[in-house]
Coordinates of C-alpha atoms and ligand atoms in Angstrom, one line a residue:
M7 CA -11.0 -9.6 42.8
N8 CA -10.0 -11.9 41.2
E9 CA -6.7 -11.6 40.2
A10 CA -5.7 -10.4 36.4
A11 CA -4.2 -11.8 34.0
K12 CA -1.1 -9.7 33.5
T13 CA -0.6 -9.2 29.8
L14 CA 2.5 -7.6 27.4
D15 CA 1.3 -5.8 24.7
G16 CA 3.4 -5.3 21.7
W17 CA 2.6 -4.3 17.7
Y18 CA -0.9 -2.8 17.3
C19 CA -2.6 -4.8 14.7
L20 CA -5.1 -4.4 12.1
H21 CA -6.8 -7.5 9.8
D22 CA -8.3 -5.8 7.0
F23 CA -10.9 -8.1 4.4
R24 CA -12.3 -6.9 1.2
T25 CA -14.4 -8.3 -1.2
I26 CA -13.3 -7.3 -4.9
N27 CA -15.8 -6.2 -7.4
W28 CA -14.7 -8.4 -10.5
P29 CA -17.7 -7.1 -12.6
A30 CA -16.2 -3.3 -11.9
W31 CA -12.7 -4.6 -12.6
K32 CA -13.5 -6.5 -16.0
T33 CA -15.2 -3.1 -17.5
L34 CA -11.6 -1.7 -17.2
S35 CA -8.6 -2.2 -19.6
S36 CA -6.1 -3.8 -19.4
E37 CA -3.6 -0.8 -19.2
E38 CA -6.2 0.5 -16.6
R39 CA -6.0 -2.5 -14.5
Q40 CA -1.9 -2.5 -15.1
Q41 CA -1.7 1.1 -13.9
I42 CA -3.6 0.4 -10.4
V43 CA -1.8 -3.3 -10.0
N44 CA 1.0 -1.4 -10.0
E45 CA 0.5 1.7 -7.8
F46 CA -1.0 -1.4 -5.3
V47 CA 2.4 -2.8 -5.6
T48 CA 4.3 0.1 -4.7
M49 CA 2.2 0.2 -1.7
L50 CA 3.6 -3.4 -0.6
E51 CA 6.8 -2.4 -1.4
K52 CA 6.3 0.0 1.1
W53 CA 5.6 -1.8 3.7
D54 CA 8.5 -4.5 2.9
V55 CA 10.7 -1.6 3.9
T56 CA 8.9 -0.9 6.9
E57 CA 9.2 -4.9 7.9
K58 CA 12.9 -5.1 7.0
A59 CA 13.8 -1.7 8.8
G60 CA 12.3 -4.1 12.0
N61 CA 9.7 -1.6 12.2
G62 CA 6.5 -3.6 11.7
S63 CA 5.1 -6.9 9.4
H64 CA 2.6 -7.6 7.3
A65 CA 0.9 -10.5 5.5
V66 CA -1.3 -10.2 2.3
Y67 CA -3.2 -13.4 1.6
S68 CA -6.5 -14.1 -0.7
V69 CA -9.5 -15.8 1.1
V70 CA -10.9 -18.5 0.1
G71 CA -15.3 -19.0 0.2
Q72 CA -17.4 -16.2 0.4
K73 CA -16.0 -14.1 3.4
A74 CA -13.6 -12.1 1.5
D75 CA -12.0 -12.1 -1.5
I76 CA -8.3 -10.4 -0.3
M77 CA -7.3 -10.0 3.7
F78 CA -4.5 -7.9 5.4
M79 CA -2.8 -8.4 8.7
L80 CA -0.6 -5.1 9.4
L81 CA 1.6 -4.9 12.6
R82 CA 2.6 -1.8 13.3
P83 CA 4.3 -0.1 16.6
T84 CA 1.1 2.3 17.0
M85 CA -3.0 2.9 16.2
E86 CA -2.2 6.0 14.2
E87 CA 0.5 3.9 11.9
L88 CA -2.4 1.5 11.4
N89 CA -5.2 4.4 10.5
E90 CA -2.5 6.0 8.3
I91 CA -2.0 2.8 6.0
E92 CA -5.5 1.8 6.7
N93 CA -6.3 5.3 4.8
A94 CA -3.6 5.1 2.1
F95 CA -5.0 2.1 1.1
N96 CA -8.7 3.4 0.9
K97 CA -6.8 6.4 -1.2
T98 CA -5.3 3.8 -4.1
R99 CA -7.7 3.5 -7.2
F100 CA -7.8 -0.2 -6.0
A101 CA -9.5 0.3 -3.2
E102 CA -12.4 1.4 -5.6
F103 CA -13.0 -2.0 -6.2
T104 CA -12.6 -3.1 -3.2
I105 CA -16.4 -3.4 -0.7
P106 CA -15.2 -3.7 3.2
T107 CA -16.3 -7.1 4.6
Y108 CA -14.7 -7.3 8.2
S109 CA -12.0 -5.7 10.5
Y110 CA -10.3 -6.7 12.9
V111 CA -8.3 -4.3 15.3
S112 CA -6.2 -5.8 18.3
V113 CA -2.8 -5.9 19.7
V114 CA 0.0 -8.9 19.8
E115 CA -0.4 -9.7 23.9
L116 CA 1.4 -12.6 25.2
S117 CA 0.0 -13.3 29.0
N118 CA 1.8 -14.5 32.1
Y119 CA 0.3 -17.4 33.0
M120 CA 3.3 -19.6 31.5
A121 CA 6.2 -16.9 32.7
G122 CA 8.2 -18.1 35.6
D123 CA 9.3 -15.6 38.4
S124 CA 11.9 -13.4 37.5
D125 CA 13.1 -9.8 38.3
E126 CA 14.4 -9.4 34.8
D127 CA 12.3 -6.5 32.2
P128 CA 10.0 -9.0 29.6
Y129 CA 10.4 -6.4 27.4
Q130 CA 14.3 -6.6 27.0
N131 CA 14.2 -10.0 26.5
P132 CA 14.8 -10.6 22.8
H133 CA 12.9 -14.0 22.7
V134 CA 10.0 -12.0 24.5
R135 CA 10.9 -9.6 22.1
S136 CA 10.5 -11.7 19.0
R137 CA 6.8 -12.5 19.9
L138 CA 5.3 -9.5 20.7
Y139 CA 7.0 -7.3 17.7
P140 CA 7.0 -10.7 14.9
E141 CA 8.2 -10.5 11.7
L142 CA 4.9 -12.4 10.0
P143 CA 5.7 -15.8 8.2
K144 CA 5.1 -16.3 5.0
A145 CA 3.5 -18.9 5.3
N146 CA 1.8 -20.6 2.5
H147 CA -1.9 -20.6 4.4
I148 CA -3.4 -18.3 6.8
C149 CA -6.2 -18.9 9.4
F150 CA -7.9 -16.2 11.2
Y151 CA -10.9 -16.1 13.6
P152 CA -12.0 -14.0 16.8
M153 CA -13.0 -15.9 20.4
D154 CA -13.9 -14.9 24.2
K155 CA -13.8 -16.7 27.5
R156 CA -17.2 -18.1 28.3
R157 CA -18.7 -16.0 31.1
D158 CA -21.7 -17.6 32.2
G159 CA -22.8 -19.4 35.3
D160 CA -20.5 -21.8 36.5
D161 CA -18.5 -21.8 33.2
N162 CA -17.4 -18.0 33.8
W163 CA -13.2 -18.0 33.1
Y164 CA -12.9 -14.7 34.7
M165 CA -14.5 -15.9 38.2
L166 CA -11.8 -18.5 38.6
P167 CA -8.8 -18.4 40.6
M168 CA -5.7 -17.7 38.9
D169 CA -4.3 -21.4 39.8
S170 CA -6.9 -23.1 37.5
R171 CA -6.4 -21.0 34.6
R172 CA -2.8 -21.6 34.9
E173 CA -3.2 -25.4 35.0
M174 CA -5.7 -25.3 31.9
M175 CA -3.2 -22.8 30.0
R176 CA -0.5 -25.2 30.9
S177 CA -2.9 -28.0 29.2
H178 CA -3.6 -25.7 26.2
G179 CA 0.1 -24.5 25.9
M180 CA 1.3 -28.1 25.6
I181 CA -1.0 -29.1 22.6
G182 CA 0.2 -25.8 20.7
R183 CA 3.4 -26.7 21.7
S184 CA 3.5 -29.9 19.7
Y185 CA 2.2 -28.4 16.4
A186 CA 5.8 -26.4 16.5
G187 CA 7.4 -26.3 13.3
K188 CA 3.9 -27.1 12.1
V189 CA 1.6 -24.1 12.7
K190 CA 2.7 -20.5 14.2
Q191 CA -0.1 -18.7 16.1
V192 CA -0.6 -15.1 17.1
I193 CA -2.6 -13.7 19.6
T194 CA -3.5 -10.6 19.9
G195 CA -5.5 -9.1 22.3
S196 CA -8.8 -6.9 21.4
V197 CA -10.6 -6.4 24.8
G198 CA -11.3 -2.3 24.7
F199 CA -10.8 -2.5 21.2
D200 CA -12.8 -4.9 19.2
D201 CA -16.2 -6.8 19.6
W202 CA -14.1 -10.1 20.6
E203 CA -11.6 -10.7 23.1
W204 CA -8.8 -12.1 21.1
G205 CA -7.9 -12.7 17.2
V206 CA -6.9 -15.8 16.9
T207 CA -3.6 -15.8 13.6
L208 CA -1.8 -19.0 12.9
F209 CA 0.2 -19.5 9.8
A210 CA 0.8 -23.2 8.3
D211 CA 2.4 -24.3 5.0
D212 CA 0.2 -27.2 5.1
I213 CA -3.2 -26.3 5.7
L214 CA -4.7 -28.9 7.0
Q215 CA -2.6 -28.6 10.2
F216 CA -4.9 -25.6 11.3
K217 CA -7.9 -28.1 11.3
K218 CA -6.0 -31.0 13.1
L219 CA -4.8 -27.9 15.8
V220 CA -8.2 -26.7 16.2
Y221 CA -10.0 -29.6 16.5
E222 CA -7.8 -30.8 18.9
M223 CA -7.8 -28.1 21.1
R224 CA -11.6 -28.5 21.0
F225 CA -11.2 -31.6 23.2
D226 CA -9.2 -29.3 25.7
E227 CA -10.7 -27.9 28.8
V228 CA -9.9 -24.3 28.1
S229 CA -11.2 -24.5 24.7
A230 CA -14.4 -27.1 25.4
R231 CA -15.4 -25.4 28.1
F232 CA -15.0 -21.9 27.7
G233 CA -14.2 -21.1 23.9
E234 CA -16.9 -19.4 22.2
F235 CA -15.5 -18.4 18.9
G236 CA -16.2 -15.9 15.6
S237 CA -16.2 -16.6 11.4
F238 CA -13.3 -18.2 10.4
Y239 CA -11.2 -17.2 7.1
V240 CA -8.6 -19.6 5.5
G241 CA -6.3 -18.1 2.9
N242 CA -3.6 -18.8 0.7
I243 CA -0.6 -16.4 0.3
L244 CA -0.3 -13.8 -2.3
T245 CA 3.2 -13.0 -3.3
E246 CA 4.9 -11.1 -6.2
E247 CA 5.1 -13.9 -8.1
N248 CA 0.9 -15.1 -8.0
L249 CA -0.2 -11.1 -7.3
P250 CA -0.5 -10.8 -11.3
S251 CA -2.0 -13.9 -12.3
F252 CA -4.7 -13.0 -8.9
F253 CA -5.4 -10.0 -10.8
H254 CA -5.2 -11.2 -14.3
I255 CA -8.6 -11.3 -16.0
Ligands
76R4 O1 2.8 -17.9 24.6 C1 3.0 -19.3 24.9 O2 3.5 -19.9 24.4 C2 2.8 -19.5 26.6 C3 1.5 -21.0 26.2 C4 0.3 -20.0 25.6 C5 -1.0 -18.9 26.2 C6 -0.6 -18.4 27.2 C7 0.0 -20.4 24.6 C8 0.3 -21.3 23.4 N1 -1.3 -19.6 24.1 C9 -1.4 -18.6 24.8 C10 -2.7 -18.4 25.3 MN1 -2.7 -20.3 22.5 N2 -4.0 -20.6 21.0 C11 -5.1 -20.0 21.3 C12 -6.4 -21.1 19.9 O3 -9.3 -22.5 18.8 C13 -9.0 -22.5 20.2 O4 -9.4 -23.7 20.8 C14 -8.0 -21.5 20.6 C15 -7.3 -21.0 19.7 C16 -4.9 -21.4 19.1 C17 -5.4 -22.5 17.9 C18 -3.7 -21.7 20.4 C19 -2.4 -21.8 19.6 N3 -4.1 -19.1 23.3 C20 -4.0 -18.0 24.6 C21 -4.7 -17.0 24.6 C22 -5.2 -16.1 25.7 C23 -5.8 -16.5 27.1 C24 -6.0 -15.7 27.9 O5 -4.8 -15.2 28.7 O6 -7.2 -16.1 28.4 C25 -6.0 -17.5 23.6 C26 -7.3 -17.2 23.6 C27 -5.2 -18.4 23.1 C28 -5.8 -19.3 21.9 N4 -1.3 -22.0 21.8 C29 0.0 -21.6 22.0 C30 -1.5 -22.1 20.4 C31 -0.1 -22.6 19.6 C32 0.2 -23.3 18.4 C33 0.5 -22.6 21.3 C34 2.3 -23.2 21.3 C35 3.4 -22.0 20.7 C36 4.2 -22.4 21.2 O7 4.9 -22.7 22.0 O8 5.3 -21.7 19.9

């Protein structure tokens, strides 16, 4: 059998996409809308407490385009916690005004393509830990898409020897690194969990950097030959400050 990549696995991850039923939202009185927003904000404050305690992280964005209106990215130590959050959200009054459009279940993943040989336990390494259990940046923009590596005739990623895969991943990593400080990426693995093999989540203050990075990678062998991509979602951050105007009628 071919040598499988070894992975380090961190927090479990749920991406949850909803459209908002604005016509129904508009029929409410402003007092009712305010109560519903308050309940939603209370839930977000709970998430903040968890994040501050280092037990998870989250991101809330307004999605551009018709695929969704709002998205949550949630990271937690267990799948049970993600499920609890999802159920708790679905029981809020705000959820009555949302329609689920897409979701993605995965786990933060680091692979060993770039790792050196070392006897230390990577789970004890602070740099590794900060990537397995990341605090999601409060960047202006998010970009999410799921992807696979092709398994088709001669272009079968999973049949390539480890050395060839490592070489291609090195080139991939070098392009990625040239975006350091401009784009932060979180790769989550979803083999056995969802319909694609990975979720790619990118964060940037300058949204154009998503296009530049993804475009540059398309010309790099691992993406050019082996990358297969699902739908792309882009969004703008929702903060305590701009949430009221997002909900305002
Ligand atoms: O973890 C590391 O930093 C080591 C190098 C590295 C690995 C192993 C790395 C770096 N990535 C790795 C793995 Mn990546 N990445 C993507 C996409 O749109 C496309 O063409 C592909 C989508 C982007 C934009 C991106 C960005 N990466 C992976 C894997 C798992 C592969 C496997 O196991 O077979 C996937 C699916 C994937 C996809 N990558 C980086 C980036 C960026 C910005 C970096 C640099 C990170 C840094 O140095 O901080």
